[in-house]
mmCIF file of C-alpha atoms in Angstrom:
data_model
loop_
_atom_site.group_PDB
_atom_site.id
_atom_site.type_symbol
_atom_site.label_atom_id
_atom_site.label_comp_id
_atom_site.label_asym_id
_atom_site.label_seq_id
_atom_site.Cartn_x
_atom_site.Cartn_y
_atom_site.Cartn_z
ATOM 1 C CA MET A 1 109.395 103.912 51.373
ATOM 2 C CA LEU A 2 109.300 100.236 51.518
ATOM 3 C CA THR A 3 111.803 99.968 48.545
ATOM 4 C CA GLU A 4 114.119 102.286 50.215
ATOM 5 C CA LEU A 5 113.939 100.203 53.470
ATOM 6 C CA LYS A 6 114.882 97.062 51.252
ATOM 7 C CA ASN A 7 117.596 99.023 49.509
ATOM 8 C CA ARG A 8 118.967 100.104 52.830
ATOM 9 C CA GLY A 9 119.155 96.196 53.970
ATOM 10 C CA VAL A 10 116.018 95.396 55.664
ATOM 11 C CA GLN A 11 115.644 91.925 54.296
ATOM 12 C CA ASP A 12 112.587 90.966 55.997
ATOM 13 C CA ILE A 13 109.641 92.012 57.761
ATOM 14 C CA LEU A 14 107.900 89.274 59.874
ATOM 15 C CA ILE A 15 104.559 91.305 61.167
ATOM 16 C CA ALA A 16 103.524 94.928 60.090
ATOM 17 C CA CYS A 17 100.805 96.355 62.358
ATOM 18 C CA VAL A 18 99.480 99.175 60.029
ATOM 19 C CA ASP A 19 96.841 101.890 60.847
ATOM 20 C CA GLY A 20 94.407 101.640 57.773
ATOM 21 C CA LEU A 21 96.019 103.827 55.224
ATOM 22 C CA LYS A 22 94.455 102.520 51.972
ATOM 23 C CA GLY A 23 97.043 100.624 49.762
ATOM 24 C CA PHE A 24 99.593 100.285 52.608
ATOM 25 C CA PRO A 25 99.031 96.510 53.074
ATOM 26 C CA ASP A 26 99.250 95.919 49.340
ATOM 27 C CA ALA A 27 102.638 97.721 49.210
ATOM 28 C CA ILE A 28 103.958 96.054 52.157
ATOM 29 C CA ALA A 29 103.047 92.757 50.368
ATOM 30 C CA THR A 30 104.532 93.406 47.062
ATOM 31 C CA VAL A 31 108.165 94.523 48.652
ATOM 32 C CA PHE A 32 108.099 91.920 51.561
ATOM 33 C CA PRO A 33 105.703 89.121 50.251
ATOM 34 C CA GLU A 34 106.348 86.812 53.540
ATOM 35 C CA ALA A 35 105.372 89.705 56.076
ATOM 36 C CA CYS A 36 102.272 89.072 57.917
ATOM 37 C CA VAL A 37 100.137 92.402 57.506
ATOM 38 C CA GLN A 38 97.679 93.138 60.477
ATOM 39 C CA LEU A 39 95.437 96.007 61.053
ATOM 40 C CA CYS A 40 95.972 98.030 64.394
ATOM 41 C CA ILE A 41 93.370 96.727 66.842
ATOM 42 C CA VAL A 42 93.541 99.816 68.874
ATOM 43 C CA HIS A 43 92.770 102.053 65.519
ATOM 44 C CA MET A 44 89.893 99.670 65.096
ATOM 45 C CA VAL A 45 88.619 100.033 68.551
ATOM 46 C CA ARG A 46 89.059 103.827 68.251
ATOM 47 C CA HIS A 47 87.179 104.117 65.177
ATOM 48 C CA SER A 48 84.249 101.920 66.570
ATOM 49 C CA LEU A 49 83.958 104.091 69.653
ATOM 50 C CA ASN A 50 83.660 107.340 67.357
ATOM 51 C CA PHE A 51 80.202 106.262 66.876
ATOM 52 C CA VAL A 52 79.308 105.605 70.377
ATOM 53 C CA ALA A 53 77.841 108.313 72.760
ATOM 54 C CA TRP A 54 79.951 108.832 75.906
ATOM 55 C CA LYS A 55 77.568 107.038 78.397
ATOM 56 C CA ARG A 56 77.487 103.836 76.603
ATOM 57 C CA ARG A 57 81.229 103.654 75.451
ATOM 58 C CA ALA A 58 82.452 101.435 78.446
ATOM 59 C CA GLU A 59 79.822 98.804 77.586
ATOM 60 C CA VAL A 60 80.233 99.032 73.909
ATOM 61 C CA ALA A 61 84.020 98.721 74.270
ATOM 62 C CA ALA A 62 83.698 95.437 76.748
ATOM 63 C CA ASP A 63 81.513 93.851 74.196
ATOM 64 C CA ILE A 64 84.299 94.965 71.252
ATOM 65 C CA LYS A 65 87.025 93.677 73.325
ATOM 66 C CA ARG A 66 85.508 90.070 73.277
ATOM 67 C CA ILE A 67 85.873 90.310 69.626
ATOM 68 C CA TYR A 68 89.688 90.954 69.426
ATOM 69 C CA GLY A 69 90.225 89.237 72.992
ATOM 70 C CA ALA A 70 89.081 85.963 71.275
ATOM 71 C CA ALA A 71 91.602 83.039 71.277
ATOM 72 C CA THR A 72 90.597 81.999 67.806
ATOM 73 C CA VAL A 73 89.322 83.332 64.510
ATOM 74 C CA GLU A 74 86.031 81.398 64.722
ATOM 75 C CA GLU A 75 85.535 82.236 68.219
ATOM 76 C CA ALA A 76 86.168 86.341 67.143
ATOM 77 C CA GLU A 77 83.522 86.005 64.273
ATOM 78 C CA LYS A 78 80.917 84.210 66.797
ATOM 79 C CA ASN A 79 81.608 87.278 69.070
ATOM 80 C CA LEU A 80 81.189 89.915 66.167
ATOM 81 C CA GLY A 81 78.332 88.043 65.296
ATOM 82 C CA GLU A 82 76.938 88.678 69.125
ATOM 83 C CA PHE A 83 78.119 92.099 68.866
ATOM 84 C CA GLU A 84 75.967 92.819 65.877
ATOM 85 C CA ALA A 85 72.914 91.049 67.248
ATOM 86 C CA LYS A 86 73.162 93.106 70.422
ATOM 87 C CA TRP A 87 74.128 96.667 68.944
ATOM 88 C CA GLY A 88 73.644 96.224 65.294
ATOM 89 C CA ASN A 89 70.417 98.124 65.488
ATOM 90 C CA GLU A 90 71.868 101.073 67.154
ATOM 91 C CA TYR A 91 75.653 101.245 65.868
ATOM 92 C CA PRO A 92 75.109 99.386 62.524
ATOM 93 C CA THR A 93 78.533 101.076 61.476
ATOM 94 C CA ILE A 94 80.770 99.342 63.960
ATOM 95 C CA GLY A 95 79.979 96.022 62.795
ATOM 96 C CA GLN A 96 80.114 96.860 59.230
ATOM 97 C CA SER A 97 83.636 98.571 59.913
ATOM 98 C CA TRP A 98 85.057 95.211 61.308
ATOM 99 C CA ARG A 99 83.513 93.076 58.771
ATOM 100 C CA ARG A 100 85.011 95.412 55.886
ATOM 101 C CA ASN A 101 88.400 94.992 57.530
ATOM 102 C CA TRP A 102 88.308 91.434 58.817
ATOM 103 C CA GLU A 103 90.896 90.414 56.361
ATOM 104 C CA ASN A 104 93.356 92.653 57.899
ATOM 105 C CA VAL A 105 92.295 91.925 61.502
ATOM 106 C CA ILE A 106 92.205 88.165 61.595
ATOM 107 C CA PRO A 107 96.159 87.851 61.131
ATOM 108 C CA PHE A 108 95.948 88.796 64.776
ATOM 109 C CA PHE A 109 94.286 85.625 65.853
ATOM 110 C CA ASP A 110 97.287 83.526 64.294
ATOM 111 C CA GLN A 111 99.523 84.907 66.814
ATOM 112 C CA PRO A 112 100.210 83.497 70.242
ATOM 113 C CA LYS A 113 99.013 85.740 73.145
ATOM 114 C CA GLU A 114 102.950 86.655 73.783
ATOM 115 C CA ILE A 115 103.219 88.282 70.500
ATOM 116 C CA ARG A 116 99.754 89.696 70.483
ATOM 117 C CA LYS A 117 100.639 91.841 73.388
ATOM 118 C CA VAL A 118 103.565 93.531 71.509
ATOM 119 C CA ILE A 119 101.818 93.962 68.054
ATOM 120 C CA TYR A 120 97.933 95.004 68.700
ATOM 121 C CA THR A 121 99.049 98.905 68.288
ATOM 122 C CA THR A 122 100.959 101.351 66.474
ATOM 123 C CA ASN A 123 100.550 104.068 69.328
ATOM 124 C CA ALA A 124 104.666 103.841 69.918
ATOM 125 C CA ILE A 125 105.190 104.993 66.354
ATOM 126 C CA GLU A 126 102.322 107.576 66.376
ATOM 127 C CA SER A 127 103.947 108.949 69.837
ATOM 128 C CA VAL A 128 107.321 109.385 68.167
ATOM 129 C CA ASN A 129 105.464 111.098 65.074
ATOM 130 C CA MET A 130 103.688 113.604 67.303
ATOM 131 C CA SER A 131 106.674 114.453 69.134
ATOM 132 C CA LEU A 132 108.495 115.081 65.802
ATOM 133 C CA ARG A 133 105.735 117.263 64.288
ATOM 134 C CA ARG A 134 105.421 119.278 67.865
ATOM 135 C CA ALA A 135 109.275 119.985 67.377
ATOM 136 C CA MET A 136 108.873 121.348 63.765
ATOM 137 C CA ARG A 137 105.529 123.345 64.517
ATOM 138 C CA TYR A 138 106.910 126.488 65.530
ATOM 139 C CA ARG A 139 109.956 126.645 63.260
ATOM 140 C CA GLY A 140 108.121 127.922 60.334
ATOM 141 C CA THR A 141 110.642 127.649 57.412
ATOM 142 C CA PHE A 142 114.096 125.720 57.479
ATOM 143 C CA GLN A 143 117.262 127.444 55.631
ATOM 144 C CA ASN A 144 118.045 124.103 54.100
ATOM 145 C CA ASP A 145 117.260 120.319 54.313
ATOM 146 C CA ASP A 146 120.430 119.907 56.709
ATOM 147 C CA ALA A 147 118.900 122.075 59.152
ATOM 148 C CA LEU A 148 115.558 120.298 58.979
ATOM 149 C CA LEU A 149 117.673 116.949 59.509
ATOM 150 C CA LYS A 150 119.581 118.275 62.690
ATOM 151 C CA LEU A 151 116.163 119.317 64.265
ATOM 152 C CA LEU A 152 114.802 115.776 63.694
ATOM 153 C CA TYR A 153 117.826 114.286 64.725
ATOM 154 C CA LEU A 154 118.346 116.322 68.195
ATOM 155 C CA SER A 155 114.524 115.573 68.710
ATOM 156 C CA LEU A 156 115.076 111.931 68.348
ATOM 157 C CA ARG A 157 117.715 112.155 70.878
ATOM 158 C CA SER A 158 115.515 113.918 73.383
ATOM 159 C CA ILE A 159 112.721 111.587 72.780
ATOM 160 C CA SER A 160 114.372 108.534 73.084
ATOM 161 C CA LYS A 161 115.563 109.730 76.607
ATOM 162 C CA ARG A 162 111.987 109.308 77.525
ATOM 163 C CA TRP A 163 111.865 105.567 76.714
ATOM 164 C CA THR A 164 112.747 104.169 79.949
ATOM 165 C CA ARG A 165 110.230 101.464 80.039
ATOM 166 C CA PRO A 166 110.866 98.354 77.785
ATOM 167 C CA VAL A 167 108.140 96.811 75.730
ATOM 168 C CA ARG A 168 105.836 95.038 77.938
ATOM 169 C CA ASN A 169 106.308 91.405 77.872
ATOM 170 C CA TRP A 170 109.150 91.595 75.210
ATOM 171 C CA PRO A 171 111.352 88.635 76.277
ATOM 172 C CA ASN A 172 108.225 86.356 76.135
ATOM 173 C CA ALA A 173 107.309 87.897 72.686
ATOM 174 C CA LEU A 174 110.811 87.606 71.389
ATOM 175 C CA GLY A 175 110.861 83.624 72.303
ATOM 176 C CA ARG A 176 107.746 83.276 70.721
ATOM 177 C CA PHE A 177 109.002 85.193 67.524
ATOM 178 C CA ALA A 178 112.067 82.720 67.542
ATOM 179 C CA ILE A 179 109.744 79.619 67.470
ATOM 180 C CA GLN A 180 107.185 80.973 65.009
ATOM 181 C CA PHE A 181 109.611 82.270 62.579
ATOM 182 C CA GLU A 182 112.629 80.454 63.498
ATOM 183 C CA ASN A 183 114.016 80.206 59.608
ATOM 184 C CA ARG A 184 113.458 84.143 59.156
ATOM 185 C CA ILE A 185 115.342 85.073 62.559
ATOM 186 C CA ARG A 186 118.972 85.437 62.536
#
């Protein structure tokens, strides 16, 4: 898929926010070696909260937010250590998960806050995928590939009409992208 993107004219990827699919960061680095690959923070938080009882979720989520809300990698590591000290006996899997994925979490802290606000999640992409799956769910089979492509095209047109709200803080983020990646943005 990435090679196909490159063949179709995508010359560079600045930042790739991935959802934890095994091998995907390595594949991105192979095709786009300058790309910064980071793990979706929202996926990390959701995965972490899967281990927490409903009545404790707000409290645990607030402590997790201290990790990804930190200004620097050092502060985030300190907050992760504090989290493990507080919750490690009750929820050891959470700290282990963050440590295991730390290499793909820390690129997030290299970014200024304007960029962090637009790259911390892959939810927009997941929303499109969910809408496309819903459109195909009740169709059963398709006569040919063109029939499927037409359905997907019409579904995307319909989905795009709901995109009335621009990405929050996009002008600020775009300005920071232009500064941070000045030699790579055209």
